[in-house]
XYZ file of C-alpha atoms in Angstrom:
327
model
C 49.866 18.520 -3.311
C 47.235 17.651 -0.674
C 44.824 20.262 -2.087
C 45.293 18.926 -5.580
C 44.589 15.371 -4.365
C 41.368 16.491 -2.613
C 40.261 18.391 -5.727
C 40.900 15.493 -8.034
C 39.077 13.099 -5.694
C 36.042 15.355 -5.576
C 36.097 15.613 -9.358
C 36.081 11.805 -9.666
C 33.224 11.454 -7.188
C 31.063 13.965 -9.008
C 31.920 12.935 -12.581
C 28.915 11.927 -14.598
C 26.344 13.510 -12.295
C 24.107 15.703 -14.408
C 21.234 16.555 -12.049
C 20.235 16.167 -8.430
C 16.887 16.750 -6.769
C 15.367 16.641 -3.285
C 11.621 17.044 -2.769
C 8.907 16.533 -0.191
C 5.537 15.106 -1.176
C 2.644 13.361 0.538
C -0.886 13.943 1.712
C -3.015 14.957 4.625
C -6.473 13.677 5.542
C -8.918 14.004 8.364
C -12.474 12.954 9.116
C -14.675 10.708 11.220
C -14.965 6.922 11.109
C -17.900 5.069 12.699
C -17.632 1.337 13.371
C -20.502 -0.520 15.006
C -19.503 -2.835 17.842
C -20.947 -4.596 20.871
C -18.261 -3.518 23.334
C -17.555 -0.435 25.431
C -15.152 0.944 22.747
C -16.324 4.244 21.230
C -17.967 3.590 17.903
C -17.053 6.992 16.403
C -13.540 8.363 16.227
C -11.684 11.236 14.509
C -8.891 9.787 12.402
C -6.246 11.971 10.781
C -2.994 11.383 8.963
C -0.120 13.526 7.784
C 2.362 11.751 5.499
C 5.578 13.339 4.268
C 7.836 11.509 1.801
C 11.356 12.844 1.552
C 12.825 11.813 -1.808
C 16.314 12.471 -3.068
C 17.437 11.559 -6.567
C 20.388 12.061 -8.873
C 20.851 11.375 -12.595
C 24.123 10.591 -14.322
C 25.161 11.571 -17.794
C 25.021 7.894 -18.778
C 21.252 7.803 -18.097
C 21.267 5.999 -14.751
C 19.078 7.374 -11.945
C 19.803 6.886 -8.227
C 17.495 7.755 -5.393
C 16.438 7.310 -1.771
C 13.283 7.773 0.334
C 12.425 8.360 3.986
C 8.933 8.878 5.358
C 7.539 10.809 8.262
C 3.964 9.905 9.214
C 1.606 10.951 12.006
C -1.621 9.012 12.621
C -4.384 10.015 15.030
C -7.321 7.872 16.103
C -5.968 4.376 15.408
C -6.370 2.125 18.431
C -7.102 5.163 20.558
C -3.722 6.826 20.451
C -1.918 9.494 18.457
C 1.607 8.805 17.444
C 4.338 10.243 15.267
C 5.774 7.559 13.036
C 9.399 7.961 13.959
C 11.262 6.386 16.828
C 13.137 8.176 19.573
C 16.536 6.505 19.646
C 18.069 5.129 22.783
C 20.736 7.828 22.710
C 18.283 10.660 22.173
C 18.381 10.969 18.387
C 15.195 11.233 16.326
C 14.779 8.721 13.522
C 12.512 8.481 10.467
C 11.134 5.166 9.312
C 13.544 2.762 7.644
C 14.723 4.136 4.309
C 15.185 2.631 0.886
C 17.687 3.206 -1.919
C 17.030 2.627 -5.630
C 18.721 2.667 -9.003
C 16.875 2.841 -12.335
C 17.817 2.678 -16.011
C 15.910 1.883 -19.232
C 12.704 0.820 -17.478
C 14.432 -1.390 -14.897
C 14.480 -0.383 -11.214
C 16.061 -2.098 -8.214
C 15.227 -1.049 -4.621
C 17.066 -2.028 -1.451
C 15.962 -1.508 2.182
C 12.395 -0.726 3.234
C 11.018 -1.625 -0.208
C 7.571 -1.542 -1.802
C 7.000 -5.276 -2.079
C 5.674 -6.866 -5.255
C 2.436 -8.177 -3.734
C 1.528 -4.959 -1.854
C 2.148 -2.718 -4.878
C 0.106 -4.752 -7.362
C -2.033 -2.508 -9.512
C -5.543 -3.670 -8.563
C -5.324 -5.248 -5.101
C -6.525 -2.090 -3.276
C -8.983 -0.828 -5.897
C -12.102 -1.836 -3.914
C -11.317 0.973 -1.416
C -14.019 3.612 -0.878
C -14.224 7.229 0.249
C -11.430 9.565 1.271
C -9.928 6.822 3.507
C -9.891 4.278 0.633
C -11.206 1.548 2.982
C -12.631 -1.819 2.036
C -13.748 -4.002 4.920
C -14.998 -6.618 2.459
C -11.763 -7.194 0.509
C -8.615 -5.359 1.640
C -9.299 -6.429 5.241
C -9.121 -10.156 4.331
C -6.156 -10.295 1.920
C -3.900 -11.971 4.483
C -0.625 -10.943 6.108
C 2.260 -9.860 3.901
C 5.134 -7.394 3.990
C 4.743 -3.921 2.511
C 6.558 -0.597 2.624
C 6.650 0.152 6.359
C 5.724 3.708 7.362
C 6.560 2.888 10.972
C 9.764 1.848 12.654
C 10.507 -1.835 12.324
C 9.176 -4.201 15.006
C 11.113 -6.174 17.596
C 11.326 -9.154 15.215
C 12.639 -7.013 12.355
C 15.731 -5.447 13.916
C 17.817 -6.243 10.834
C 15.136 -6.474 8.136
C 16.228 -6.072 4.518
C 14.168 -6.026 1.354
C 14.988 -6.125 -2.362
C 12.554 -5.342 -5.168
C 13.090 -5.516 -8.913
C 10.647 -3.649 -11.149
C 10.606 -3.711 -14.970
C 8.251 -1.624 -17.108
C 7.856 -2.167 -20.832
C 5.022 -0.148 -22.300
C 1.776 -1.364 -20.729
C 3.459 -4.308 -19.003
C 4.859 -4.089 -15.431
C 6.726 -7.003 -13.854
C 7.809 -7.108 -10.171
C 9.668 -9.469 -7.862
C 10.584 -8.861 -4.267
C 12.401 -10.513 -1.365
C 12.193 -9.594 2.330
C 14.301 -11.114 5.075
C 12.821 -10.025 8.425
C 16.182 -10.550 10.141
C 19.225 -11.031 7.970
C 21.413 -11.376 11.084
C 19.740 -14.725 11.852
C 19.292 -14.003 15.536
C 15.472 -13.996 15.508
C 13.925 -17.492 15.624
C 10.707 -18.412 13.841
C 10.681 -15.919 10.948
C 10.979 -16.827 7.295
C 11.962 -14.992 4.152
C 9.077 -13.679 2.017
C 9.129 -13.901 -1.766
C 6.689 -11.924 -3.890
C 5.816 -11.648 -7.557
C 3.428 -9.398 -9.468
C 2.420 -8.694 -13.094
C 0.214 -5.873 -14.400
C -0.894 -5.349 -17.976
C -3.154 -2.776 -19.600
C -4.656 -3.567 -22.985
C -5.971 -0.837 -25.282
C -6.112 1.600 -22.285
C -9.374 -0.098 -21.143
C -8.669 -3.591 -19.812
C -6.432 -3.954 -16.757
C -5.156 -7.393 -15.761
C -3.235 -8.181 -12.574
C -1.811 -11.213 -10.779
C 0.366 -11.497 -7.692
C 1.621 -14.020 -5.188
C 3.427 -13.899 -1.835
C 5.148 -16.921 -0.320
C 5.807 -17.025 3.448
C 3.854 -13.785 3.671
C 4.920 -11.495 6.564
C 7.659 -14.033 7.392
C 5.122 -16.727 8.379
C 6.139 -20.215 7.237
C 3.582 -21.635 4.792
C 1.553 -18.413 4.536
C 1.162 -18.350 0.728
C -1.248 -15.829 -0.807
C -2.508 -15.625 -4.409
C -4.298 -12.722 -6.131
C -6.009 -12.264 -9.492
C -7.737 -9.104 -10.698
C -9.270 -7.574 -13.768
C -10.933 -4.227 -14.474
C -12.534 -2.943 -17.655
C -13.561 0.592 -18.647
C -17.019 -0.038 -20.101
C -17.266 3.730 -20.835
C -14.867 6.641 -20.531
C -16.453 7.467 -17.180
C -17.327 3.982 -15.853
C -15.264 0.918 -14.843
C -16.105 -2.508 -13.503
C -13.699 -4.967 -11.883
C -13.424 -8.424 -10.389
C -10.806 -9.356 -7.741
C -10.033 -12.728 -6.160
C -7.627 -13.578 -3.335
C -6.737 -16.883 -1.741
C -5.209 -16.010 1.658
C -5.074 -19.556 3.024
C -7.521 -21.832 4.827
C -9.371 -20.677 7.931
C -8.483 -23.812 9.875
C -4.818 -22.796 9.540
C -5.589 -19.356 10.944
C -5.787 -17.479 7.653
C -8.381 -15.271 5.927
C -9.751 -17.782 3.410
C -10.845 -17.097 -0.155
C -12.524 -13.829 -1.156
C -14.027 -12.594 -4.415
C -15.192 -9.012 -4.995
C -17.153 -7.354 -7.780
C -16.617 -3.607 -7.804
C -16.939 -0.510 -10.000
C -17.043 3.240 -10.194
C -18.866 5.869 -12.224
C -18.013 9.548 -12.716
C -20.991 11.890 -13.143
C -21.284 14.407 -15.944
C -19.881 17.181 -13.771
C -16.477 15.419 -13.942
C -15.995 15.862 -10.205
C -18.314 13.402 -8.501
C -17.235 9.744 -8.521
C -19.565 7.029 -7.252
C -18.070 3.663 -6.242
C -19.315 0.363 -4.832
C -18.394 -3.286 -4.238
C -19.911 -6.554 -3.087
C -17.631 -9.276 -1.735
C -17.919 -12.917 -0.634
C -15.628 -14.673 1.825
C -15.763 -18.413 2.624
C -14.765 -18.504 6.300
C -17.138 -20.622 8.470
C -16.716 -18.208 11.367
C -18.389 -15.329 9.480
C -21.772 -14.133 10.588
C -22.438 -13.637 6.898
C -20.407 -14.575 3.815
C -21.251 -11.326 2.076
C -19.924 -7.793 2.619
C -20.692 -4.692 0.624
C -20.045 -1.000 0.445
C -20.928 2.209 -1.388
C -18.910 5.370 -1.532
C -18.570 8.762 -3.143
C -15.672 11.167 -3.773
C -15.973 14.801 -4.839
C -12.961 16.400 -6.496
C -12.196 19.890 -5.176
C -9.156 20.312 -7.456
C -6.093 19.256 -5.474
C -8.224 17.797 -2.690
C -11.287 15.561 -2.389
C -14.214 15.028 -0.072
C -15.195 11.416 0.430
C -17.611 9.201 2.288
C -18.556 5.539 2.431
C -21.054 3.150 4.045
C -20.048 -0.540 4.417
C -21.037 -3.768 6.153
C -18.475 -6.418 7.109
C -18.581 -10.186 7.621
C -19.610 -9.770 11.292
C -22.672 -7.848 10.057
C -21.299 -4.676 11.605
C -21.887 -1.372 9.818
C -19.118 1.138 9.360
C -19.207 4.615 7.799
C -16.745 7.428 7.229
C -16.613 11.002 6.022
C -13.468 13.040 5.459
C -11.270 15.194 3.256
C -7.918 14.403 1.712
C -5.449 16.696 -0.020
C -2.140 16.018 -1.819
C 1.017 18.093 -1.729
């Protein structure tokens, strides 16, 4: 009788499950970054990263997909130290970063846990990045503070952080909304809940339009950020874009308003992609209001070589050269 009960319970638990899958994906990159400075800090540094995403998913006969993700990440050369992005637990156990769970059906997806937030996963917000490191000191560096998918372990003020994201895709339209509570237990004082929204639309496979907003970004009360972006494929091998972000007034401690004109062009060989941007930021504390950068990527087929040369708002020059491969 007991065996029959166990068998029937197992049958109920597995009913409707048509397929299950577990896979590892990610990328590796390494190279050298040079950043001009007037201190005793070394200006050149080798920076490497190994990222491994562990994804598990299962599909039911009714067409509903379930999944989960953990990430292992190792970074070398940031702030002078190498670290493996998992935490050694107090009782000796090894931990990955915080995970997320998701369920998806008919173009609608809901994530819970360490989610990709709406603002951080907007389609154009990072498209000014150059080279194999996809860096942009003129735009991405001044988009303000906001929550994103956390490759690290949560900080001391996020001991009970929870996030929820809703994503809906209908043809060329993508809508997102997200919510992050840095501490749902309520024991941490001085943190707020972040709300984010994003919309992306592609028209005629040439014109991309994006808008996003984050309220109480990174759990900071009153830290509201707004983003608008557009990019147009003027030719099959050339695109030009314009991004704008309002990250809050400088007198309140924020990054100010920034506008960036950017573009890329793929040469006739189909492997070499040239990219550039020029950006303007309105902070009074800047040495200059203009930043710019040029970059190049060469496709090796499954990997790419990249380099960039940029100048920031402190009039410091930075350059990088490296290689990146996907797996």
